């Protein structure tokens, strides 16, 4: 009787795998032929990176400005400027930047990557031109993205902001640094 029970149980377990339906996933996308020259500039128009890569330096702030939970400080504007855009076929009319980073937490804030001498309890927060948080690495970033009209015979300027952010408050003094990657998208 014992052997019969084990046989029935084994058969039931094996058959449970057979009862699942086969499902299909379809992937779709498109390849664009849009290209642009890109540079990074600060709020005064100073070029920070002629090839689109550069450093945005925030002014130091006292730790007391980041003492409360959810506190922010030193909102700093930067712009991604695209020019000489070949608009592709069919012609694209809008663009935006999509941000990713291996240093972002699960809420989209950029973690401090400084080792020795680092400030603690502080991150960077990216904001779009309407001062809404950009959640770095969040797939929803592409659906709620703020787009900019492409200027065919001039500069297309996409304004963004970065600021210090302390989720818990109680930031300590020290250096803060992080990196983010971006790619231009044409929604």
PDB file of C-alpha atoms in Angstrom:
ATOM      1  CA  UNK A   1       0.000   0.000   0.000  1.00  0.00           C
ATOM      2  CA  UNK A   2       2.886   2.336   0.841  1.00  0.00           C
ATOM      3  CA  UNK A   3       4.415   1.835  -2.585  1.00  0.00           C
ATOM      4  CA  UNK A   4       1.100   2.517  -4.292  1.00  0.00           C
ATOM      5  CA  UNK A   5       0.765   5.864  -2.457  1.00  0.00           C
ATOM      6  CA  UNK A   6       4.278   6.913  -3.494  1.00  0.00           C
ATOM      7  CA  UNK A   7       3.559   5.906  -7.089  1.00  0.00           C
ATOM      8  CA  UNK A   8       0.344   7.923  -7.191  1.00  0.00           C
ATOM      9  CA  UNK A   9       2.096  10.949  -5.662  1.00  0.00           C
ATOM     10  CA  UNK A  10       5.008  10.746  -8.116  1.00  0.00           C
ATOM     11  CA  UNK A  11       2.606  10.464 -11.072  1.00  0.00           C
ATOM     12  CA  UNK A  12       0.623  13.464  -9.873  1.00  0.00           C
ATOM     13  CA  UNK A  13       3.764  15.569  -9.559  1.00  0.00           C
ATOM     14  CA  UNK A  14       4.971  14.602 -13.019  1.00  0.00           C
ATOM     15  CA  UNK A  15       1.581  15.278 -14.600  1.00  0.00           C
ATOM     16  CA  UNK A  16       1.310  18.740 -13.019  1.00  0.00           C
ATOM     17  CA  UNK A  17       4.101  19.969 -15.297  1.00  0.00           C
ATOM     18  CA  UNK A  18       2.266  18.682 -18.343  1.00  0.00           C
ATOM     19  CA  UNK A  19      -0.911  20.564 -17.536  1.00  0.00           C
ATOM     20  CA  UNK A  20       0.631  24.042 -18.024  1.00  0.00           C
ATOM     21  CA  UNK A  21      -0.148  25.783 -21.283  1.00  0.00           C
ATOM     22  CA  UNK A  22       2.573  26.986 -23.628  1.00  0.00           C
ATOM     23  CA  UNK A  23       2.671  30.786 -23.761  1.00  0.00           C
ATOM     24  CA  UNK A  24       4.308  33.144 -26.204  1.00  0.00           C
ATOM     25  CA  UNK A  25       6.042  36.482 -25.714  1.00  0.00           C
ATOM     26  CA  UNK A  26       6.412  38.781 -28.703  1.00  0.00           C
ATOM     27  CA  UNK A  27       9.020  41.546 -28.692  1.00  0.00           C
ATOM     28  CA  UNK A  28       8.657  44.598 -30.919  1.00  0.00           C
ATOM     29  CA  UNK A  29      10.707  47.732 -31.460  1.00  0.00           C
ATOM     30  CA  UNK A  30      12.153  49.964 -34.115  1.00  0.00           C
ATOM     31  CA  UNK A  31      15.541  51.210 -35.193  1.00  0.00           C
ATOM     32  CA  UNK A  32      15.853  54.910 -35.894  1.00  0.00           C
ATOM     33  CA  UNK A  33      18.220  56.671 -38.239  1.00  0.00           C
ATOM     34  CA  UNK A  34      18.115  59.924 -36.241  1.00  0.00           C
ATOM     35  CA  UNK A  35      21.544  61.272 -35.310  1.00  0.00           C
ATOM     36  CA  UNK A  36      22.636  64.494 -33.595  1.00  0.00           C
ATOM     37  CA  UNK A  37      25.745  66.172 -32.252  1.00  0.00           C
ATOM     38  CA  UNK A  38      25.390  66.503 -28.466  1.00  0.00           C
ATOM     39  CA  UNK A  39      27.050  68.729 -25.874  1.00  0.00           C
ATOM     40  CA  UNK A  40      26.549  69.289 -22.144  1.00  0.00           C
ATOM     41  CA  UNK A  41      26.245  72.887 -20.870  1.00  0.00           C
ATOM     42  CA  UNK A  42      25.604  74.622 -17.537  1.00  0.00           C
ATOM     43  CA  UNK A  43      22.897  77.216 -16.790  1.00  0.00           C
ATOM     44  CA  UNK A  44      25.162  80.046 -18.015  1.00  0.00           C
ATOM     45  CA  UNK A  45      25.754  78.299 -21.339  1.00  0.00           C
ATOM     46  CA  UNK A  46      29.321  77.231 -20.532  1.00  0.00           C
ATOM     47  CA  UNK A  47      30.176  73.997 -22.335  1.00  0.00           C
ATOM     48  CA  UNK A  48      30.895  71.249 -19.805  1.00  0.00           C
ATOM     49  CA  UNK A  49      31.452  68.574 -22.430  1.00  0.00           C
ATOM     50  CA  UNK A  50      31.613  69.122 -26.184  1.00  0.00           C
ATOM     51  CA  UNK A  51      30.948  65.417 -26.785  1.00  0.00           C
ATOM     52  CA  UNK A  52      27.943  65.188 -24.438  1.00  0.00           C
ATOM     53  CA  UNK A  53      29.999  63.889 -21.515  1.00  0.00           C
ATOM     54  CA  UNK A  54      31.030  66.173 -18.665  1.00  0.00           C
ATOM     55  CA  UNK A  55      30.862  67.063 -14.988  1.00  0.00           C
ATOM     56  CA  UNK A  56      28.160  69.159 -13.340  1.00  0.00           C
ATOM     57  CA  UNK A  57      29.600  70.605 -10.120  1.00  0.00           C
ATOM     58  CA  UNK A  58      27.210  71.556  -7.329  1.00  0.00           C
ATOM     59  CA  UNK A  59      28.204  74.272  -4.884  1.00  0.00           C
ATOM     60  CA  UNK A  60      29.033  72.905  -1.411  1.00  0.00           C
ATOM     61  CA  UNK A  61      26.273  73.288   1.194  1.00  0.00           C
ATOM     62  CA  UNK A  62      26.371  72.977   4.983  1.00  0.00           C
ATOM     63  CA  UNK A  63      25.233  69.610   6.348  1.00  0.00           C
ATOM     64  CA  UNK A  64      22.545  71.472   8.305  1.00  0.00           C
ATOM     65  CA  UNK A  65      20.676  72.094   5.019  1.00  0.00           C
ATOM     66  CA  UNK A  66      20.208  68.319   4.758  1.00  0.00           C
ATOM     67  CA  UNK A  67      19.294  67.630   8.376  1.00  0.00           C
ATOM     68  CA  UNK A  68      15.599  66.839   7.877  1.00  0.00           C
ATOM     69  CA  UNK A  69      14.124  63.710   6.309  1.00  0.00           C
ATOM     70  CA  UNK A  70      13.472  64.251   2.592  1.00  0.00           C
ATOM     71  CA  UNK A  71      15.514  67.466   2.506  1.00  0.00           C
ATOM     72  CA  UNK A  72      17.048  68.835  -0.695  1.00  0.00           C
ATOM     73  CA  UNK A  73      19.609  71.539  -1.413  1.00  0.00           C
ATOM     74  CA  UNK A  74      21.473  73.343  -4.199  1.00  0.00           C
ATOM     75  CA  UNK A  75      19.256  72.735  -7.228  1.00  0.00           C
ATOM     76  CA  UNK A  76      21.631  73.093 -10.194  1.00  0.00           C
ATOM     77  CA  UNK A  77      20.551  73.380 -13.827  1.00  0.00           C
ATOM     78  CA  UNK A  78      22.332  71.696 -16.717  1.00  0.00           C
ATOM     79  CA  UNK A  79      21.291  71.193 -20.319  1.00  0.00           C
ATOM     80  CA  UNK A  80      21.793  68.579 -22.964  1.00  0.00           C
ATOM     81  CA  UNK A  81      22.029  70.386 -26.282  1.00  0.00           C
ATOM     82  CA  UNK A  82      21.534  68.554 -29.575  1.00  0.00           C
ATOM     83  CA  UNK A  83      22.399  70.135 -32.916  1.00  0.00           C
ATOM     84  CA  UNK A  84      22.875  69.142 -36.555  1.00  0.00           C
ATOM     85  CA  UNK A  85      20.155  66.531 -36.196  1.00  0.00           C
ATOM     86  CA  UNK A  86      19.403  64.248 -39.124  1.00  0.00           C
ATOM     87  CA  UNK A  87      15.735  63.655 -38.360  1.00  0.00           C
ATOM     88  CA  UNK A  88      15.362  60.278 -40.051  1.00  0.00           C
ATOM     89  CA  UNK A  89      12.493  58.788 -42.020  1.00  0.00           C
ATOM     90  CA  UNK A  90       9.787  59.398 -41.052  1.00  0.00           C
ATOM     91  CA  UNK A  91      11.095  62.623 -39.534  1.00  0.00           C
ATOM     92  CA  UNK A  92      11.161  62.665 -35.737  1.00  0.00           C
ATOM     93  CA  UNK A  93       9.814  65.830 -34.100  1.00  0.00           C
ATOM     94  CA  UNK A  94      10.487  65.308 -30.378  1.00  0.00           C
ATOM     95  CA  UNK A  95      13.363  64.091 -28.239  1.00  0.00           C
ATOM     96  CA  UNK A  96      14.264  63.509 -24.608  1.00  0.00           C
ATOM     97  CA  UNK A  97      16.986  61.888 -22.547  1.00  0.00           C
ATOM     98  CA  UNK A  98      16.541  58.539 -20.796  1.00  0.00           C
ATOM     99  CA  UNK A  99      18.770  58.130 -17.711  1.00  0.00           C
ATOM    100  CA  UNK A 100      20.371  54.937 -16.346  1.00  0.00           C
ATOM    101  CA  UNK A 101      23.028  54.238 -13.730  1.00  0.00           C
ATOM    102  CA  UNK A 102      24.523  51.308 -11.877  1.00  0.00           C
ATOM    103  CA  UNK A 103      24.706  53.682  -8.887  1.00  0.00           C
ATOM    104  CA  UNK A 104      20.956  54.359  -8.595  1.00  0.00           C
ATOM    105  CA  UNK A 105      18.896  52.930  -5.761  1.00  0.00           C
ATOM    106  CA  UNK A 106      15.480  51.342  -6.303  1.00  0.00           C
ATOM    107  CA  UNK A 107      13.768  54.755  -5.952  1.00  0.00           C
ATOM    108  CA  UNK A 108      15.866  56.375  -8.699  1.00  0.00           C
ATOM    109  CA  UNK A 109      18.244  58.427  -6.529  1.00  0.00           C
ATOM    110  CA  UNK A 110      21.984  58.359  -7.287  1.00  0.00           C
ATOM    111  CA  UNK A 111      24.104  56.921  -4.472  1.00  0.00           C
ATOM    112  CA  UNK A 112      27.325  58.553  -3.343  1.00  0.00           C
ATOM    113  CA  UNK A 113      30.282  56.666  -4.840  1.00  0.00           C
ATOM    114  CA  UNK A 114      33.061  58.451  -2.926  1.00  0.00           C
ATOM    115  CA  UNK A 115      35.085  56.135  -0.699  1.00  0.00           C
ATOM    116  CA  UNK A 116      37.355  57.814   1.846  1.00  0.00           C
ATOM    117  CA  UNK A 117      36.110  61.233   2.938  1.00  0.00           C
ATOM    118  CA  UNK A 118      32.551  60.686   1.710  1.00  0.00           C
ATOM    119  CA  UNK A 119      29.536  62.533   3.022  1.00  0.00           C
ATOM    120  CA  UNK A 120      26.929  60.123   4.381  1.00  0.00           C
ATOM    121  CA  UNK A 121      23.136  60.037   4.203  1.00  0.00           C
ATOM    122  CA  UNK A 122      23.146  62.081   0.994  1.00  0.00           C
ATOM    123  CA  UNK A 123      22.404  61.241  -2.644  1.00  0.00           C
ATOM    124  CA  UNK A 124      21.767  63.128  -5.876  1.00  0.00           C
ATOM    125  CA  UNK A 125      18.273  63.608  -7.272  1.00  0.00           C
ATOM    126  CA  UNK A 126      17.689  64.307 -10.979  1.00  0.00           C
ATOM    127  CA  UNK A 127      14.789  66.531 -12.027  1.00  0.00           C
ATOM    128  CA  UNK A 128      13.205  67.216 -15.410  1.00  0.00           C
ATOM    129  CA  UNK A 129      12.509  70.704 -16.789  1.00  0.00           C
ATOM    130  CA  UNK A 130       9.230  70.799 -14.834  1.00  0.00           C
ATOM    131  CA  UNK A 131      11.148  69.983 -11.606  1.00  0.00           C
ATOM    132  CA  UNK A 132       9.662  66.488 -11.305  1.00  0.00           C
ATOM    133  CA  UNK A 133      11.946  63.710 -10.085  1.00  0.00           C
ATOM    134  CA  UNK A 134      13.490  61.543 -12.778  1.00  0.00           C
ATOM    135  CA  UNK A 135      13.596  58.038 -11.345  1.00  0.00           C
ATOM    136  CA  UNK A 136      16.856  56.776 -12.824  1.00  0.00           C
ATOM    137  CA  UNK A 137      16.536  53.234 -14.276  1.00  0.00           C
ATOM    138  CA  UNK A 138      12.731  53.256 -13.920  1.00  0.00           C
ATOM    139  CA  UNK A 139      11.092  51.865 -17.098  1.00  0.00           C
ATOM    140  CA  UNK A 140       8.148  54.236 -16.488  1.00  0.00           C
ATOM    141  CA  UNK A 141      10.597  57.073 -17.153  1.00  0.00           C
ATOM    142  CA  UNK A 142      10.011  56.539 -20.866  1.00  0.00           C
ATOM    143  CA  UNK A 143       6.216  56.915 -20.647  1.00  0.00           C
ATOM    144  CA  UNK A 144       6.169  59.978 -18.395  1.00  0.00           C
ATOM    145  CA  UNK A 145       9.144  61.605 -20.056  1.00  0.00           C
ATOM    146  CA  UNK A 146       9.168  65.352 -20.742  1.00  0.00           C
ATOM    147  CA  UNK A 147       9.882  65.795 -24.446  1.00  0.00           C
ATOM    148  CA  UNK A 148      11.374  68.737 -26.306  1.00  0.00           C
ATOM    149  CA  UNK A 149      10.555  69.774 -29.873  1.00  0.00           C
ATOM    150  CA  UNK A 150      13.511  69.148 -32.175  1.00  0.00           C
ATOM    151  CA  UNK A 151      14.880  72.339 -33.736  1.00  0.00           C
ATOM    152  CA  UNK A 152      15.856  71.314 -37.246  1.00  0.00           C
ATOM    153  CA  UNK A 153      18.261  74.149 -38.081  1.00  0.00           C
ATOM    154  CA  UNK A 154      19.549  75.060 -34.627  1.00  0.00           C
ATOM    155  CA  UNK A 155      20.058  73.850 -31.088  1.00  0.00           C
ATOM    156  CA  UNK A 156      17.538  71.651 -29.297  1.00  0.00           C
ATOM    157  CA  UNK A 157      17.992  72.431 -25.603  1.00  0.00           C
ATOM    158  CA  UNK A 158      16.769  69.960 -22.978  1.00  0.00           C
ATOM    159  CA  UNK A 159      16.957  71.411 -19.470  1.00  0.00           C
ATOM    160  CA  UNK A 160      17.468  69.223 -16.405  1.00  0.00           C
ATOM    161  CA  UNK A 161      18.376  69.783 -12.763  1.00  0.00           C
ATOM    162  CA  UNK A 162      20.342  67.920 -10.105  1.00  0.00           C
ATOM    163  CA  UNK A 163      20.262  68.512  -6.365  1.00  0.00           C
ATOM    164  CA  UNK A 164      21.519  67.034  -3.117  1.00  0.00           C
ATOM    165  CA  UNK A 165      18.931  64.788  -1.455  1.00  0.00           C
ATOM    166  CA  UNK A 166      18.814  63.222   2.012  1.00  0.00           C
ATOM    167  CA  UNK A 167      16.076  60.625   2.515  1.00  0.00           C
ATOM    168  CA  UNK A 168      16.670  60.125   6.227  1.00  0.00           C
ATOM    169  CA  UNK A 169      18.147  63.529   7.019  1.00  0.00           C
ATOM    170  CA  UNK A 170      21.217  63.899   9.198  1.00  0.00           C
ATOM    171  CA  UNK A 171      23.686  64.201   6.316  1.00  0.00           C
ATOM    172  CA  UNK A 172      27.324  64.391   7.379  1.00  0.00           C
ATOM    173  CA  UNK A 173      30.041  66.495   5.781  1.00  0.00           C
ATOM    174  CA  UNK A 174      32.293  65.086   3.074  1.00  0.00           C
ATOM    175  CA  UNK A 175      32.520  64.665  -0.672  1.00  0.00           C
ATOM    176  CA  UNK A 176      29.664  63.528  -2.898  1.00  0.00           C
ATOM    177  CA  UNK A 177      29.966  62.081  -6.396  1.00  0.00           C
ATOM    178  CA  UNK A 178      27.992  59.790  -8.683  1.00  0.00           C
ATOM    179  CA  UNK A 179      27.485  59.148 -12.375  1.00  0.00           C
ATOM    180  CA  UNK A 180      24.539  58.717 -14.695  1.00  0.00           C
ATOM    181  CA  UNK A 181      24.358  57.646 -18.331  1.00  0.00           C
ATOM    182  CA  UNK A 182      21.831  58.970 -20.795  1.00  0.00           C
ATOM    183  CA  UNK A 183      20.668  58.249 -24.282  1.00  0.00           C
ATOM    184  CA  UNK A 184      18.555  60.389 -26.539  1.00  0.00           C
ATOM    185  CA  UNK A 185      15.157  58.911 -27.308  1.00  0.00           C
ATOM    186  CA  UNK A 186      12.639  59.986 -29.910  1.00  0.00           C
ATOM    187  CA  UNK A 187       9.150  59.131 -28.604  1.00  0.00           C
TER     188      UNK A 187
END
